[in-house]
Coordinates of C-alpha atoms in Angstrom, one line a residue:
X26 CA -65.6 86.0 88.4
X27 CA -65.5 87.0 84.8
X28 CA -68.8 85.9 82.7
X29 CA -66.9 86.2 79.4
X30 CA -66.9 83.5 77.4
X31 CA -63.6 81.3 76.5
X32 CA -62.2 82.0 72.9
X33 CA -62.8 80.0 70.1
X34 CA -59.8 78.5 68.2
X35 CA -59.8 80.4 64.8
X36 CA -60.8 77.8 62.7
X37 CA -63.9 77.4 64.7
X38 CA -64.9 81.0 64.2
X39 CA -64.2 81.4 60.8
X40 CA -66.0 78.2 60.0
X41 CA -64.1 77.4 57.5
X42 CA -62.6 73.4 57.4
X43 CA -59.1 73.6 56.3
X44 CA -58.8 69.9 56.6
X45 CA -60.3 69.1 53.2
X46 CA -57.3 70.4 51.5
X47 CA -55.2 68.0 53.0
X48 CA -55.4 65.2 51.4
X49 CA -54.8 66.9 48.0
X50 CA -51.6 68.4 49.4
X51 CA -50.8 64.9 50.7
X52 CA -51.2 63.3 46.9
X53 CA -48.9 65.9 45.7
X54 CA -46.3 65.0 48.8
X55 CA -46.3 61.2 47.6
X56 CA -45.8 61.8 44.1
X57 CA -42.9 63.8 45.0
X58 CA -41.9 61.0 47.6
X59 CA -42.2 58.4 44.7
X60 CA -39.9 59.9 42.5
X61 CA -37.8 60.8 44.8
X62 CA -37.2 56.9 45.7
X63 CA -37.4 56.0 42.1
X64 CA -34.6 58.6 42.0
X65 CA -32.1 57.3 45.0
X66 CA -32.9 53.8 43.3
X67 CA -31.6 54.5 40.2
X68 CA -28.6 52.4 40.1
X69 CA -30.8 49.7 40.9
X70 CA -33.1 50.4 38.4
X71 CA -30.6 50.6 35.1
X72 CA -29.0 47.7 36.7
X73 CA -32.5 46.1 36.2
X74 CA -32.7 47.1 32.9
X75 CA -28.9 46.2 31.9
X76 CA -29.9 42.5 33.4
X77 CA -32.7 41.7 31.1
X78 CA -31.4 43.8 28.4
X79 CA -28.2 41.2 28.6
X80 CA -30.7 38.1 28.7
X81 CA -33.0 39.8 25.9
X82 CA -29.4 40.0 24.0
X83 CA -28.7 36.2 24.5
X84 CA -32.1 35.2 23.4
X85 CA -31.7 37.7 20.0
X86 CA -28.0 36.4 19.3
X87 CA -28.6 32.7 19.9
X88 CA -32.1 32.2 19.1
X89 CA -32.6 30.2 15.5
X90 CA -33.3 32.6 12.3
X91 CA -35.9 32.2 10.0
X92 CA -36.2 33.6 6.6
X93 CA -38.7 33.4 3.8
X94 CA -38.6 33.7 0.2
X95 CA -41.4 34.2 -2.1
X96 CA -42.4 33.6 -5.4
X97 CA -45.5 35.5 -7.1
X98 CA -47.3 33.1 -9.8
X99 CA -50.1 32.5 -12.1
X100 CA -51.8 30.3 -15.0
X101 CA -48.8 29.0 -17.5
X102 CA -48.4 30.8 -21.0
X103 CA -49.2 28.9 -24.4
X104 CA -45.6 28.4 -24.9
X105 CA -44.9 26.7 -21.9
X106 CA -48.2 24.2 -22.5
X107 CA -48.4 24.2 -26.2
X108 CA -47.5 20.2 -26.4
X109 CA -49.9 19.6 -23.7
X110 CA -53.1 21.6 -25.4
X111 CA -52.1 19.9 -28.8
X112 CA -52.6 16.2 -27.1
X113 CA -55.5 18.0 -25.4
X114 CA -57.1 19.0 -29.0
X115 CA -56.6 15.3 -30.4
X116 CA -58.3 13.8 -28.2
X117 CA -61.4 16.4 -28.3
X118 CA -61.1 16.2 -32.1
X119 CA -63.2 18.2 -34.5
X120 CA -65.9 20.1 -32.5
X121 CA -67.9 22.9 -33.3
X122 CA -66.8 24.6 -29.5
X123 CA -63.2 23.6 -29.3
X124 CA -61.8 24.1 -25.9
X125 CA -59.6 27.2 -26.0
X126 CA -55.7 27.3 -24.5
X127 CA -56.9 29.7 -21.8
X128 CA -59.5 27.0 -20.4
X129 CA -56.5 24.2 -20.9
X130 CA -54.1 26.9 -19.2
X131 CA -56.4 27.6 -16.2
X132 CA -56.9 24.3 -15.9
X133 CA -53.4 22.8 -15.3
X134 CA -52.9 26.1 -13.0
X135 CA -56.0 24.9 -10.7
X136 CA -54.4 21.5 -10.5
X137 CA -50.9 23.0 -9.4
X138 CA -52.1 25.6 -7.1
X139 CA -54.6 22.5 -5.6
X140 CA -51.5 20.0 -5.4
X141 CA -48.9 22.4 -4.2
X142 CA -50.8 23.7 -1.5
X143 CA -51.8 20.3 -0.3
X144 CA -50.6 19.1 2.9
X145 CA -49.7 15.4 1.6
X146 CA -47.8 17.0 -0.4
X147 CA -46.0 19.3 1.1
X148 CA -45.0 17.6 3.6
X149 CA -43.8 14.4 1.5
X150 CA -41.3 17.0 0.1
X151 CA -40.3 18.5 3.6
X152 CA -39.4 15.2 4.7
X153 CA -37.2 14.0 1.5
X154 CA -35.2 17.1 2.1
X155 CA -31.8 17.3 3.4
X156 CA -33.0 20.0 5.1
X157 CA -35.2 18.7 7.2
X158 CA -33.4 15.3 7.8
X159 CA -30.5 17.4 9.2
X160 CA -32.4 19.4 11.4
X161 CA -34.3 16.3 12.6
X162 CA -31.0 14.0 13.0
X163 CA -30.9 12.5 16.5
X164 CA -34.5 13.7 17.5
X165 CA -37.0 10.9 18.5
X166 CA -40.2 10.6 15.8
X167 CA -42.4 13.0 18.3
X168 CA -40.1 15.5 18.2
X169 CA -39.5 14.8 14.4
X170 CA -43.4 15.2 14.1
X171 CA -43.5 18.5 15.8
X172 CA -40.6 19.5 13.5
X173 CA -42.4 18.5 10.4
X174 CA -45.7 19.9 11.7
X175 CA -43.6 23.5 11.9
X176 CA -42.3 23.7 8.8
X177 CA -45.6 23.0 7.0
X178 CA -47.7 25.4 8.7
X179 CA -45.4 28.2 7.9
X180 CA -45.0 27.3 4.1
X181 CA -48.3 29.6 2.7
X182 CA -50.6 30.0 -0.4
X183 CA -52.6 33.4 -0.5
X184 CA -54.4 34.1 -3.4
X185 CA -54.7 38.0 -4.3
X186 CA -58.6 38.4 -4.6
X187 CA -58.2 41.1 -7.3
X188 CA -55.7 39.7 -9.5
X189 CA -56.1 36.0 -9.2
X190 CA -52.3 35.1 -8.5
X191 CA -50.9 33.5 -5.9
X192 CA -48.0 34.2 -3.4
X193 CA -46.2 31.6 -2.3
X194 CA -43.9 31.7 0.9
X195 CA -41.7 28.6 1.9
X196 CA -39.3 29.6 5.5
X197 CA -35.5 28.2 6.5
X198 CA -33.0 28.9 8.7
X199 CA -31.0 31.4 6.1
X200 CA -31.5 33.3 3.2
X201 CA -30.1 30.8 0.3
X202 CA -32.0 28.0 2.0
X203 CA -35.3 29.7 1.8
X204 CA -34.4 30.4 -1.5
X205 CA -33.3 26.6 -2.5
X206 CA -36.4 25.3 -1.2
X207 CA -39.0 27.1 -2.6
X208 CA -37.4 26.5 -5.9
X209 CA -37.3 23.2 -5.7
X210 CA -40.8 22.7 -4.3
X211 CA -42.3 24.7 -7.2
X212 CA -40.0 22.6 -9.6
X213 CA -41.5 18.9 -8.2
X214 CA -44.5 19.8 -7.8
X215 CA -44.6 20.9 -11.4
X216 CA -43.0 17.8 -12.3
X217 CA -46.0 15.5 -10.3
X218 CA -48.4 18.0 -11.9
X219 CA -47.0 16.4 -15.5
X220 CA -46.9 13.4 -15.0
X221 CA -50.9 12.8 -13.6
X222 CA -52.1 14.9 -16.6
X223 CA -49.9 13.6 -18.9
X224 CA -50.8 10.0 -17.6
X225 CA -54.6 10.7 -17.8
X226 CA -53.7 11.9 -21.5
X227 CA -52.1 9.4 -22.3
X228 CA -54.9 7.4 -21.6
X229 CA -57.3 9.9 -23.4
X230 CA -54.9 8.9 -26.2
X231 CA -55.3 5.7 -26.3
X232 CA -59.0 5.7 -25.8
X233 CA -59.6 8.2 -28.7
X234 CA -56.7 5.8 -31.3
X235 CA -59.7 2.7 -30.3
X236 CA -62.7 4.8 -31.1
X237 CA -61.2 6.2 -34.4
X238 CA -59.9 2.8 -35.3
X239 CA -63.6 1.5 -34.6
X240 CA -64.8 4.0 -36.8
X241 CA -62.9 3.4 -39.5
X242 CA -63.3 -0.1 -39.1
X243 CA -66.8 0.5 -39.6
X244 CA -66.2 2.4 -42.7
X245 CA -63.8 0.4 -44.3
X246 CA -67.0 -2.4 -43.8
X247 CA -70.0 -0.4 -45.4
X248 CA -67.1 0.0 -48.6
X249 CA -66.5 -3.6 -48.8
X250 CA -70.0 -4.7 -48.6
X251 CA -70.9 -1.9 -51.2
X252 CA -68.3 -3.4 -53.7
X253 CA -69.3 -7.3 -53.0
X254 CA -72.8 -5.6 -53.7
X255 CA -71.5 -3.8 -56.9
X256 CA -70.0 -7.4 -58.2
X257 CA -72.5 -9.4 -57.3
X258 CA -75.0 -7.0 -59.7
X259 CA -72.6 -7.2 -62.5
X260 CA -72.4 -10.7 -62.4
X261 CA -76.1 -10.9 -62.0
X262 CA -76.4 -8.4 -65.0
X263 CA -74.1 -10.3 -66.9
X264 CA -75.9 -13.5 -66.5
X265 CA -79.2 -11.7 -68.2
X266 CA -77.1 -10.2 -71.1
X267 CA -75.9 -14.0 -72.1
X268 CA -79.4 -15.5 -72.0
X269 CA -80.7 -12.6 -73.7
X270 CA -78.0 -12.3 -76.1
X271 CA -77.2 -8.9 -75.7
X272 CA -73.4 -8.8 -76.7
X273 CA -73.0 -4.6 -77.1
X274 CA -74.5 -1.9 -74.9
X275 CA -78.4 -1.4 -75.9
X276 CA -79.0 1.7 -73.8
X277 CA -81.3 3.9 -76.4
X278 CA -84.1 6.3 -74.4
X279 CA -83.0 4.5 -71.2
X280 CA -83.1 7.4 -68.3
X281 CA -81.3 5.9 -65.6
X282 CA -79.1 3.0 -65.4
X283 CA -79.0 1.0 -61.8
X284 CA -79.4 -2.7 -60.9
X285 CA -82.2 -3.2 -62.5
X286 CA -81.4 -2.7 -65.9
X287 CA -77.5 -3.2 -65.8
X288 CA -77.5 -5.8 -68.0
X289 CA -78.6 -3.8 -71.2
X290 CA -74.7 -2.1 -71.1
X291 CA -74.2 -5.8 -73.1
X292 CA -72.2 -8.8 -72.3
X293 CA -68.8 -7.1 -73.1
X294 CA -69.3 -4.5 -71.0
X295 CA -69.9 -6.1 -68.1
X296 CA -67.1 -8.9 -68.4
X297 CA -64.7 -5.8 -68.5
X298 CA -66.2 -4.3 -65.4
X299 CA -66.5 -7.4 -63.8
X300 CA -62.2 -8.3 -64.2
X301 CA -61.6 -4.4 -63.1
X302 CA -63.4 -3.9 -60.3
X303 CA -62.4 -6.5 -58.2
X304 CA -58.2 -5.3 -59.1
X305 CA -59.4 -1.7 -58.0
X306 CA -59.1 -0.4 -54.9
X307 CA -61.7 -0.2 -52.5
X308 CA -62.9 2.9 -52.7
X309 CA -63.7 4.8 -48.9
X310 CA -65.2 7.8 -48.4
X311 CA -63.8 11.3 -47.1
X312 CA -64.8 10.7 -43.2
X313 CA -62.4 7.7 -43.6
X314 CA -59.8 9.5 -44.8
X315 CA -60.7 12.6 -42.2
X316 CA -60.2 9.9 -39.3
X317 CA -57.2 8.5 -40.8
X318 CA -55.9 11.7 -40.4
X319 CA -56.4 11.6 -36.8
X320 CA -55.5 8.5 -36.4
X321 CA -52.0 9.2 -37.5
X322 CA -51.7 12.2 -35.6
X323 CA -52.8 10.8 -32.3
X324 CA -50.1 8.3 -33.0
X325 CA -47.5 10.3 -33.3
X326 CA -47.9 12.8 -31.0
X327 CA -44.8 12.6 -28.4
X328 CA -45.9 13.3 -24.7
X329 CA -43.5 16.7 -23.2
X330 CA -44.0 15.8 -19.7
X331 CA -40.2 17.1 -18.9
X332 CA -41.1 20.5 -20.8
X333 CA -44.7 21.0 -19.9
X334 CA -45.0 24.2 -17.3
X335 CA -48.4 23.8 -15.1
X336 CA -47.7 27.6 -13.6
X337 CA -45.9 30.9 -14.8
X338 CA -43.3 33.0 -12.4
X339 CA -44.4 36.6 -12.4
X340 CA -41.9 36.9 -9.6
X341 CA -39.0 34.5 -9.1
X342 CA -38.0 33.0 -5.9
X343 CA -35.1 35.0 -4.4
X344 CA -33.0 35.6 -1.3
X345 CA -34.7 37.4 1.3
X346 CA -33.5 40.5 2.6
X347 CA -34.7 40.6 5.8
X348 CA -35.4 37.7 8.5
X349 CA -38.8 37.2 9.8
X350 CA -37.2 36.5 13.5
X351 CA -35.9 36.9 15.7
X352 CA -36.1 40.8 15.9
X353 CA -33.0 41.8 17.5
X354 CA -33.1 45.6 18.2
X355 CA -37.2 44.7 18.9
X356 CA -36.2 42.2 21.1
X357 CA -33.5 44.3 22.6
X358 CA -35.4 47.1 23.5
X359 CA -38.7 45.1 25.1
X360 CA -36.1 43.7 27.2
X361 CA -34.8 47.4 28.7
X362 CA -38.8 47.8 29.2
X363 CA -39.1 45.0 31.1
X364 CA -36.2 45.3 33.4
X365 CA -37.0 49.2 33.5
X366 CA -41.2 48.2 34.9
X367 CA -39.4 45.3 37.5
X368 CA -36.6 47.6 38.6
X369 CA -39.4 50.1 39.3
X370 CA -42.2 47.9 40.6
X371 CA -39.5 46.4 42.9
X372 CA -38.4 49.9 44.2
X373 CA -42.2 50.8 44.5
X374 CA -43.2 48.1 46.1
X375 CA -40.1 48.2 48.8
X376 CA -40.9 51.2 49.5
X377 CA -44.9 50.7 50.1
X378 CA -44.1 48.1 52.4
X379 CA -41.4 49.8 54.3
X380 CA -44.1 53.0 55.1
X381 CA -46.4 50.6 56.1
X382 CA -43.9 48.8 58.5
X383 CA -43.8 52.6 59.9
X384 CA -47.4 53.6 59.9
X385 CA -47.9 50.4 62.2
X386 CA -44.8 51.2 64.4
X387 CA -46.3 54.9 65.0
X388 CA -49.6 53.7 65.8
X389 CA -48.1 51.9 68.3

């Protein structure tokens, strides 16, 4: 009997594990399975794709548009306000700090932007539009609601920080109608805007005409009491000059002739001021005439309400170009991806379960 021992298998001697590699060699066998069933699955995949491409399509084609115009604008120019900052002026009347037509300008263009971009307001127009009470016809007041609550939310004011003016975006179903609408929101607005400032300046008006009228009033007073007081020293004067006799003026070394001493001018001289001054008329001063001057202004100043401008274009509603949605060939091609990832998950994960089915069948 042989005392030799039995031979080792080879990987035993060497001592070297070739088993580690297998996995790796395994990875790079799947891979190559994978695409190979992504490849036999092909049809099935690009008929994926074709399927949600086609329902992308439908959505694009049939889906409602929306476009949206914008208009760039800023403070109004003097030309556009000039009848506005003139009622403005009366009212503030002379000052040593008169209030410039930039403040006036700024001013009307802070009460636009704060009124157009109000939602009261925009949606008061919204809903007096024929636009929107086409859209809404036959929808119940929720859904009219929602509708309304849409269309607002879309219609923007940004201001640029740097420059101070302010884009304005109003959206619709087409081109023209986005167009239409912004320029007619921009036009009532403007209109509202005129008629509240106008109304308050109407009533500065009017309120500035009572205090000038008091004023001269007042005036007109202290001159009629001054002349009463004039007369009633002449008469006074000329009372002395009888009992004293003194028929012509008897002035000689006199320095300065008042109340006191009036009646030394003689009794014909007064009687002859005495018959003129009460046929004279009364005399005022110059701040009488100064606010008679006002007066008459303020009173003929004629309100331009339909011509007053409360904002300046610097860029003019138009037709859009392009439509904000839907994107078709966007649209269109997400919907390739999509059917391109189920086609291949679905292939994938077919295939994952049938190699499980097998891996169970073999253990068995």
């Amino acid at each position: 009997m042989s005392n030799k021992a039995p031979s080792q298998p080879l990987a035993m001697q060497s001592g070297v594990d070739y088993s580690a590699y297998h996995p790796q060699n395994r990875d790079e066998i799947d891979l190559f399975e994978l695409l190979a069933q992504l490849w036999k699955k092909k049809l099935w995949i690009v008929g994926c794709m074709v399927a949600t491409t086609l329902i992308a399509g439908i959505y694009a084609f049939t889906a409602k548009e929306q476009w949206t115009s914008t208009a760039v604008i800023n403070a109004p120019t003097f030309n556009t306000m000039a009848n506005y900052y003139q009622g403005f002026r009366l009212v503030e009347g002379e000052t040593d700090k008169p209030t410039t037509s930039e403040d006036v300008s700024i001013k009307l263009f802070q009460q636009f932007v704060s009124l157009a971009s109000s939602y009261n307001e925009i949606s008061q127009f919204v809903r007096d539009t024929e636009y929107f009470k086409t859209l809404s016809s036959g929808m119940t007041p929720q859904e009219q609601a929602r509708l309304l609550e849409d269309i607002v939310d879309n219609i923007k004011f940004a201001k640029d920080k740097e420059s101070g003016v302010y884009t304005v975006s109003f959206p619709a179903l087409t081109a023209e109608q986005a167009k239409m609408l912004l320029t007619d929101y921009m036009s009532t607005v403007n209109k509202n805007v005129g008629k509240i400032q106008y109304s308050q300046l109407a009533a500065q008006i009017e309120g500035r005409k009572q205090s000038v009228e008091n004023q001269m009033a007042s005036l007109k007073k202290i001159a009629e009491e001054q002349r009463e007081e004039e007369i009633e020293n002449i008469k006074m004067a000329l009372a002395i000059a009888e009992k004293a006799n003194i028929q012509k003026p008897d002035t000689a070394g006199l320095a300065k002739l008042d109340s006191s001493n009036m009646f030394l001018l003689g009794k014909d001289a007064l009687m002859a001021m005495s018959s003129s001054i009460e046929k004279q008329p009364l005399t005022l001063s110059d701040k009488y005439y100064e606010l008679q001057g006002q007066y008459m202004a303020l009173t003929g100043f004629k309100s331009g309400d339909e011509k007053a401008q409360a904002f300046s274009y610097l860029k003019n509603p138009m037709e859009p170009v392009t439509k904000d949605k839907p994107k078709k060939a966007l649209i269109l091609v997400l919907g390739a991806l999509l059917g391109g990832i189920l086609g291949a998950g679905g292939v994938l994960g077919m295939g994952a379960i049938t190699n499980t089915k097998r891996s169970e069948s073999v253990s068995n």
